[in-house]
PDB file of C-alpha atoms in Angstrom:
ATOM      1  CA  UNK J   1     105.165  -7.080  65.266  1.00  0.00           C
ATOM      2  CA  UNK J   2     102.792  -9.685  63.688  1.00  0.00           C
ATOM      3  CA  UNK J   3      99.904  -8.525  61.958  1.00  0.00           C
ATOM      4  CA  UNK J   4      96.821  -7.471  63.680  1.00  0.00           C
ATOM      5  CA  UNK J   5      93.496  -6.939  62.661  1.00  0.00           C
ATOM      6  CA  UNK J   6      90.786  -4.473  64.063  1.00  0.00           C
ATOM      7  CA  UNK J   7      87.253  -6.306  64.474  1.00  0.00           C
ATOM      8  CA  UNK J   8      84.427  -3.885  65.620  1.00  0.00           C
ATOM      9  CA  UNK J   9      81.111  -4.061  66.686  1.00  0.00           C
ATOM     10  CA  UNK J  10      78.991  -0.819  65.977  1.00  0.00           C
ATOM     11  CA  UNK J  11      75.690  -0.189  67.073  1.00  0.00           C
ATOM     12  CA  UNK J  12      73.283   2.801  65.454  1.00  0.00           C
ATOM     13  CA  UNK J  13      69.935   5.040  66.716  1.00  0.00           C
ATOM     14  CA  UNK J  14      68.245   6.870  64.369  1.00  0.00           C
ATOM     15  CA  UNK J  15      65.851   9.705  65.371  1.00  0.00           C
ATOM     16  CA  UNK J  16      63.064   8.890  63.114  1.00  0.00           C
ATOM     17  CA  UNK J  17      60.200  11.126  65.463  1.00  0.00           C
ATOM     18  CA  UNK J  18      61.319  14.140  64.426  1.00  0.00           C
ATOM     19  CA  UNK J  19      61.335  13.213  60.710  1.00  0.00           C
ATOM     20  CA  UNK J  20      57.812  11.560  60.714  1.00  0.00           C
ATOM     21  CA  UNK J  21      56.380  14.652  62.755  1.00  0.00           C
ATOM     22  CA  UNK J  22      58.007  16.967  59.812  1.00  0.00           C
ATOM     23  CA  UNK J  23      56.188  15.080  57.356  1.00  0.00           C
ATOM     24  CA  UNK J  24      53.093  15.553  59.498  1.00  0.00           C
ATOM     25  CA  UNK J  25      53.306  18.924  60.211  1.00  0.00           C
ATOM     26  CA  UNK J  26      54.042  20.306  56.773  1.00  0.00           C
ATOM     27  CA  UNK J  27      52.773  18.048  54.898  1.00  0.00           C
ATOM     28  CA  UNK J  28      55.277  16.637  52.486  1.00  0.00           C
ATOM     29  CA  UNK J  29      57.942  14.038  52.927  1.00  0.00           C
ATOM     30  CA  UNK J  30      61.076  14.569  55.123  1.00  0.00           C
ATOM     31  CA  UNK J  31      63.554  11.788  54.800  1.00  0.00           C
ATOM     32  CA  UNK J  32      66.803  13.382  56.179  1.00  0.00           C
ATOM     33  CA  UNK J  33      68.390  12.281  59.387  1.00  0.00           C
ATOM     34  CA  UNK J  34      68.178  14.851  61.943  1.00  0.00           C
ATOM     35  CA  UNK J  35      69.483  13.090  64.883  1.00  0.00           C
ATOM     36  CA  UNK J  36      71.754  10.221  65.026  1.00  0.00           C
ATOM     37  CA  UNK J  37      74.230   8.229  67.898  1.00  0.00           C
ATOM     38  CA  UNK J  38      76.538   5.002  66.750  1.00  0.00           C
ATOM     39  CA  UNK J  39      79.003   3.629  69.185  1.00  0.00           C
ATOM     40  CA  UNK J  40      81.648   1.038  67.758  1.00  0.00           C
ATOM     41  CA  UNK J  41      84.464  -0.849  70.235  1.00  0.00           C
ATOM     42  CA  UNK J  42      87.556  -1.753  68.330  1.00  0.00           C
ATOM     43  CA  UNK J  43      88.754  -4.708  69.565  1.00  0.00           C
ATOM     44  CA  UNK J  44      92.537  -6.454  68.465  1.00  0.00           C
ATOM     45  CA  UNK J  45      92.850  -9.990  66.810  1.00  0.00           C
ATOM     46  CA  UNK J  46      95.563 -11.090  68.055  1.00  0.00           C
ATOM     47  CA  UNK J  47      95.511  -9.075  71.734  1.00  0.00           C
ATOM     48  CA  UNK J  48      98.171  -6.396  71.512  1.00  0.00           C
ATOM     49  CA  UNK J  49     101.675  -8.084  72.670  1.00  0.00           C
ATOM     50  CA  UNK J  50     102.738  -7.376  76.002  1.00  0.00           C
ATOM     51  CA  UNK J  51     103.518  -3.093  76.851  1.00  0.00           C
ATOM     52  CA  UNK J  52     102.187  -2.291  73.979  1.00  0.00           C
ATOM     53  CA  UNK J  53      98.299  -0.876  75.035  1.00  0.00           C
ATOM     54  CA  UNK J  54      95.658   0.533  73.195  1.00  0.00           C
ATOM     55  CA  UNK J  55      97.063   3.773  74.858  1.00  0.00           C
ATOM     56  CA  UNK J  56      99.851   3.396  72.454  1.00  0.00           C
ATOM     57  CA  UNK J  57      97.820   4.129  69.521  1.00  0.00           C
ATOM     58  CA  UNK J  58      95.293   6.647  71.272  1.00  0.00           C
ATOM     59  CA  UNK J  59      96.498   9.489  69.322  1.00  0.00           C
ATOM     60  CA  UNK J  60      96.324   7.765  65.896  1.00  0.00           C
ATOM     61  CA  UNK J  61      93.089   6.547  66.917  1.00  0.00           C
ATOM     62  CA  UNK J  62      92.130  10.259  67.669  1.00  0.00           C
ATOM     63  CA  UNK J  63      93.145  11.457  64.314  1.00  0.00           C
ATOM     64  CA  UNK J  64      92.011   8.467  61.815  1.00  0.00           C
ATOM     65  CA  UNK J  65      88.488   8.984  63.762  1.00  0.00           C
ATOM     66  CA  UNK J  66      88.063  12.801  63.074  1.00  0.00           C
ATOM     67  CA  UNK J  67      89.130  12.363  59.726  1.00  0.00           C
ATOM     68  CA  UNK J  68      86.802   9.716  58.447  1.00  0.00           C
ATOM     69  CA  UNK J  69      83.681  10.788  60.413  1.00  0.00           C
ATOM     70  CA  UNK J  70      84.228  14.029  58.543  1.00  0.00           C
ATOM     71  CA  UNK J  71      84.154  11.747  55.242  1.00  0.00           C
ATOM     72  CA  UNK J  72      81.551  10.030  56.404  1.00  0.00           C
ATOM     73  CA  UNK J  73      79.215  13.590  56.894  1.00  0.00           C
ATOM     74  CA  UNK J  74      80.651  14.502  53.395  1.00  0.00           C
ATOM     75  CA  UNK J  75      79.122  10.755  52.225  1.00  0.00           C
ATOM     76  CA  UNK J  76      76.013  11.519  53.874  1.00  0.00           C
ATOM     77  CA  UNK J  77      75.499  15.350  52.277  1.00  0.00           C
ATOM     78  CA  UNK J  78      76.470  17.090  54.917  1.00  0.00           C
ATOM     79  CA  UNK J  79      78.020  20.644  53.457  1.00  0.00           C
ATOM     80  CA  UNK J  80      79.803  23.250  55.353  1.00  0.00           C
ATOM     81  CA  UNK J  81      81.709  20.677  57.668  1.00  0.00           C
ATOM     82  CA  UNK J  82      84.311  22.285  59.923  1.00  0.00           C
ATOM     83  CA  UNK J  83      85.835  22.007  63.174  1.00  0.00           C
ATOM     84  CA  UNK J  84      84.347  23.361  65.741  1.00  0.00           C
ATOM     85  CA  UNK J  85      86.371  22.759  69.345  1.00  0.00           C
ATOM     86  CA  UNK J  86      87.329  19.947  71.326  1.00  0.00           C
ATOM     87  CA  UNK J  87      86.691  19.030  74.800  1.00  0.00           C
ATOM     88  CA  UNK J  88      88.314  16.575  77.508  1.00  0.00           C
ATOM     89  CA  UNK J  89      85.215  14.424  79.076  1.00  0.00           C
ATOM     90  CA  UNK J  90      84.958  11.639  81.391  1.00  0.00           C
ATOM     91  CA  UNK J  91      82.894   8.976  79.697  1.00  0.00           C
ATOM     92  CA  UNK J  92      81.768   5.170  80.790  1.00  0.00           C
ATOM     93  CA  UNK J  93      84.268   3.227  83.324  1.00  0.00           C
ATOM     94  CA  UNK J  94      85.708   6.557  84.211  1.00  0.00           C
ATOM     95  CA  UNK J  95      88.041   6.761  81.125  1.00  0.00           C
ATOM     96  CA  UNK J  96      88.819  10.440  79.352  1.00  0.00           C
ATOM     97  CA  UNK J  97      87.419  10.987  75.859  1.00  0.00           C
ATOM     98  CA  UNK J  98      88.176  14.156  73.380  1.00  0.00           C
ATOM     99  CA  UNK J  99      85.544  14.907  71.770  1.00  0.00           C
ATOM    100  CA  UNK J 100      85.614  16.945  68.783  1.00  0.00           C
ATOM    101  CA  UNK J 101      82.471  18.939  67.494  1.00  0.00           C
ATOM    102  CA  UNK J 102      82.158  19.418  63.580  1.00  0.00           C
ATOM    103  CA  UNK J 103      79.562  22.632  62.330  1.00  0.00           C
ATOM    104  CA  UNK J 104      77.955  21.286  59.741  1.00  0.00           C
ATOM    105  CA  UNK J 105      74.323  21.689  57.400  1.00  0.00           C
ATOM    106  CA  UNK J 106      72.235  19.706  55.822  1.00  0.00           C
ATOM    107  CA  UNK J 107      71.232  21.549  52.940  1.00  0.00           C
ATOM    108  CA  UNK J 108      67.534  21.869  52.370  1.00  0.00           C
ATOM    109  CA  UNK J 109      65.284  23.263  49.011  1.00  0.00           C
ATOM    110  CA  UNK J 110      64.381  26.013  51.942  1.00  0.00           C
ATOM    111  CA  UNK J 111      67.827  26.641  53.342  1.00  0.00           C
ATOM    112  CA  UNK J 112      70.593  24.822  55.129  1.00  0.00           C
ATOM    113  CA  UNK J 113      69.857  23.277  58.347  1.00  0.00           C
ATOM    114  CA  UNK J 114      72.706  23.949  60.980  1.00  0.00           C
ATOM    115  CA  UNK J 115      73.953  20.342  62.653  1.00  0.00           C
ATOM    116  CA  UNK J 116      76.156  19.794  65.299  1.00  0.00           C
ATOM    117  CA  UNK J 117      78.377  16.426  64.873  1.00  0.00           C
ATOM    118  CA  UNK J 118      80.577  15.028  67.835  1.00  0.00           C
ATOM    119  CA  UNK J 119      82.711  12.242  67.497  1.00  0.00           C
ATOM    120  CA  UNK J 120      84.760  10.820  70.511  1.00  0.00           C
ATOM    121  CA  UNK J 121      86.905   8.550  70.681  1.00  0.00           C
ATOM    122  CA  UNK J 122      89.137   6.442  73.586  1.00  0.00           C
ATOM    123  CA  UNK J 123      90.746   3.584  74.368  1.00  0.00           C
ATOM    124  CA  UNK J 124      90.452   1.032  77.681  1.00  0.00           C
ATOM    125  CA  UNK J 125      93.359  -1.568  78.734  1.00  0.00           C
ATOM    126  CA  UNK J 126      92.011  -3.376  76.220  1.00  0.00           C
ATOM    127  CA  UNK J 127      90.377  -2.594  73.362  1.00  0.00           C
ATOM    128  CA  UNK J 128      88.883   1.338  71.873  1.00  0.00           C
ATOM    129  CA  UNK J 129      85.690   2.841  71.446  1.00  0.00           C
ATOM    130  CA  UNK J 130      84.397   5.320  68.871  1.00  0.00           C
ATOM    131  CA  UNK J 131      81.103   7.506  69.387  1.00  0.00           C
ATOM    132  CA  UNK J 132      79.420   9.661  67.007  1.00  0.00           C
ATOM    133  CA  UNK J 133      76.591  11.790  67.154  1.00  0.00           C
ATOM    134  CA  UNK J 134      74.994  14.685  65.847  1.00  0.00           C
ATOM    135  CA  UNK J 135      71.972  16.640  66.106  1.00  0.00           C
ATOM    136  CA  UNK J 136      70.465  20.143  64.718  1.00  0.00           C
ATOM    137  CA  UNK J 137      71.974  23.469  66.356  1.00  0.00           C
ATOM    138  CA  UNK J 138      68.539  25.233  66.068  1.00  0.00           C
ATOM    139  CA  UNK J 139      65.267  24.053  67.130  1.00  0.00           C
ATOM    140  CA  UNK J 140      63.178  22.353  64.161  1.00  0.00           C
ATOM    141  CA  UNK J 141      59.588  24.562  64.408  1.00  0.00           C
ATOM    142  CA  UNK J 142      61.724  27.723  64.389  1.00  0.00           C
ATOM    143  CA  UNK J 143      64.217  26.845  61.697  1.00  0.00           C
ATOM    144  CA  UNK J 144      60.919  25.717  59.315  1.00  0.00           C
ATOM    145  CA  UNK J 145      58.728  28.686  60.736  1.00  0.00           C
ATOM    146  CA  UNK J 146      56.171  25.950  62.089  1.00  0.00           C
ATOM    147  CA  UNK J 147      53.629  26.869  64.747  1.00  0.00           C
ATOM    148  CA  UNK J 148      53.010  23.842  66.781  1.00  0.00           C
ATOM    149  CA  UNK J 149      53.267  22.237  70.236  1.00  0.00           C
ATOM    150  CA  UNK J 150      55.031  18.816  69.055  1.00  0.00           C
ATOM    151  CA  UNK J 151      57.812  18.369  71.691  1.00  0.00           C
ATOM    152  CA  UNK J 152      59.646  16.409  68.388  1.00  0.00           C
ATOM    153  CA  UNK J 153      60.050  19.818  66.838  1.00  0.00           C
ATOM    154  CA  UNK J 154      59.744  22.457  69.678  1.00  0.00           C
ATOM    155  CA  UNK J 155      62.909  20.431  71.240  1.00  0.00           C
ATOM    156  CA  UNK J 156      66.216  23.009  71.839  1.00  0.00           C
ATOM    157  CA  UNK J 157      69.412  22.845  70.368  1.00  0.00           C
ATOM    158  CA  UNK J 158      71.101  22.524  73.909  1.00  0.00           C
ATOM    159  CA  UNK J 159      67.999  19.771  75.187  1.00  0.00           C
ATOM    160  CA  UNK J 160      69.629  17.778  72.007  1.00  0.00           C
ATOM    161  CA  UNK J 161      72.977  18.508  72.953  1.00  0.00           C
ATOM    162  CA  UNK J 162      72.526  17.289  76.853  1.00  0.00           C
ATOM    163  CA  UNK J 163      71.195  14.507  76.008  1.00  0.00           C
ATOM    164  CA  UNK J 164      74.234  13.166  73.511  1.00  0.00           C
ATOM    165  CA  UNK J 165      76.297  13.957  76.220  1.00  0.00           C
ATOM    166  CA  UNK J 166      74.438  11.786  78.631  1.00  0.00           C
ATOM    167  CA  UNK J 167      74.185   9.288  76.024  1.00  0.00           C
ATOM    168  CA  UNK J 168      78.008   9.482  75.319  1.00  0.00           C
ATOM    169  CA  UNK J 169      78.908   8.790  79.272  1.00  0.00           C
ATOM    170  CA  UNK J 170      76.278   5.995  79.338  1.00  0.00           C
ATOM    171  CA  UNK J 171      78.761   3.792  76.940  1.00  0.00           C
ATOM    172  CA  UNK J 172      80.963   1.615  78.661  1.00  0.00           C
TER     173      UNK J 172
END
């Protein structure tokens, strides 16, 4: 087989609101990332030869993903990373996606906050796509013992989790 070459194309959100209204509310800087969402499509250069379909390489794909998105939360701070379960999910262009949650915390000078990091990848007739996200498992103004009404910090762990999930189906 004649060598091949995996170009992607990655695009990243980055919840800043709930940092700035941290530094608001308790008045001194936050500057970690509380909330994040990348999707990247893998695409082949040259196109796979004939039979041979992204399919082919779905469960390498599977594996190489988990394992460096848990490098990458290592890379970013992240502590206490470990697997967490795995669930079967129709995402965009009715395709099936695993996705794998990671536990992990971001540790704090007033405790480690608990984060909940999904990555999910899958493959189409043509090319693969890789989405990560992750979020906090508790809600912010409870975790830092704030009393306020901002909807950035009074926000629930599952209202964060929903809406990955509707994110992750949205990519196509």
């Amino acid at each position: 087989m004649p060598t091949v070459q995996i170009r992607t194309a990655t695009v990243q959100y980055a919840d800043t609101a709930a940092a700035e209204a941290l530094t608001e509310t308790r008045g001194e800087e936050f500057d970690g990332l509380l909330r994040f969402f990348a999707a990247s499509r893998l695409a082949f250069d040259p196109p796979l030869p004939p039979g041979v379909t992204p399919a082919a390489i779905g469960s390498m794909l599977r594996k190489e993903a988990r394992r460096t998105f848990k490098k990458r939360l290592r890379e970013r701070g992240l502590v206490d990373i470990e697997r967490d379960g795995s669930q079967r999910l129709r995402v965009g262009n009715r395709r099936r996606a695993q996705v794998t949650k990671f536990a992990a915390a971001m540790p704090l000078s007033d405790g480690r906050l608990p984060l909940a990091c999904w990555v999910a990848p899958w493959t189409t007739s043509d090319d693969a796509l890789i989405v990560t996200g992750g979020h906090p498992q508790v809600g912010l103004a409870e975790f830092f013992g704030l009393e306020t009404d901002d909807p950035r910090l009074t926000r629930s762990p599952s209202a964060y989790r929903e809406e990955f999930f509707s994110l992750l189906r949205g990519v196509e």
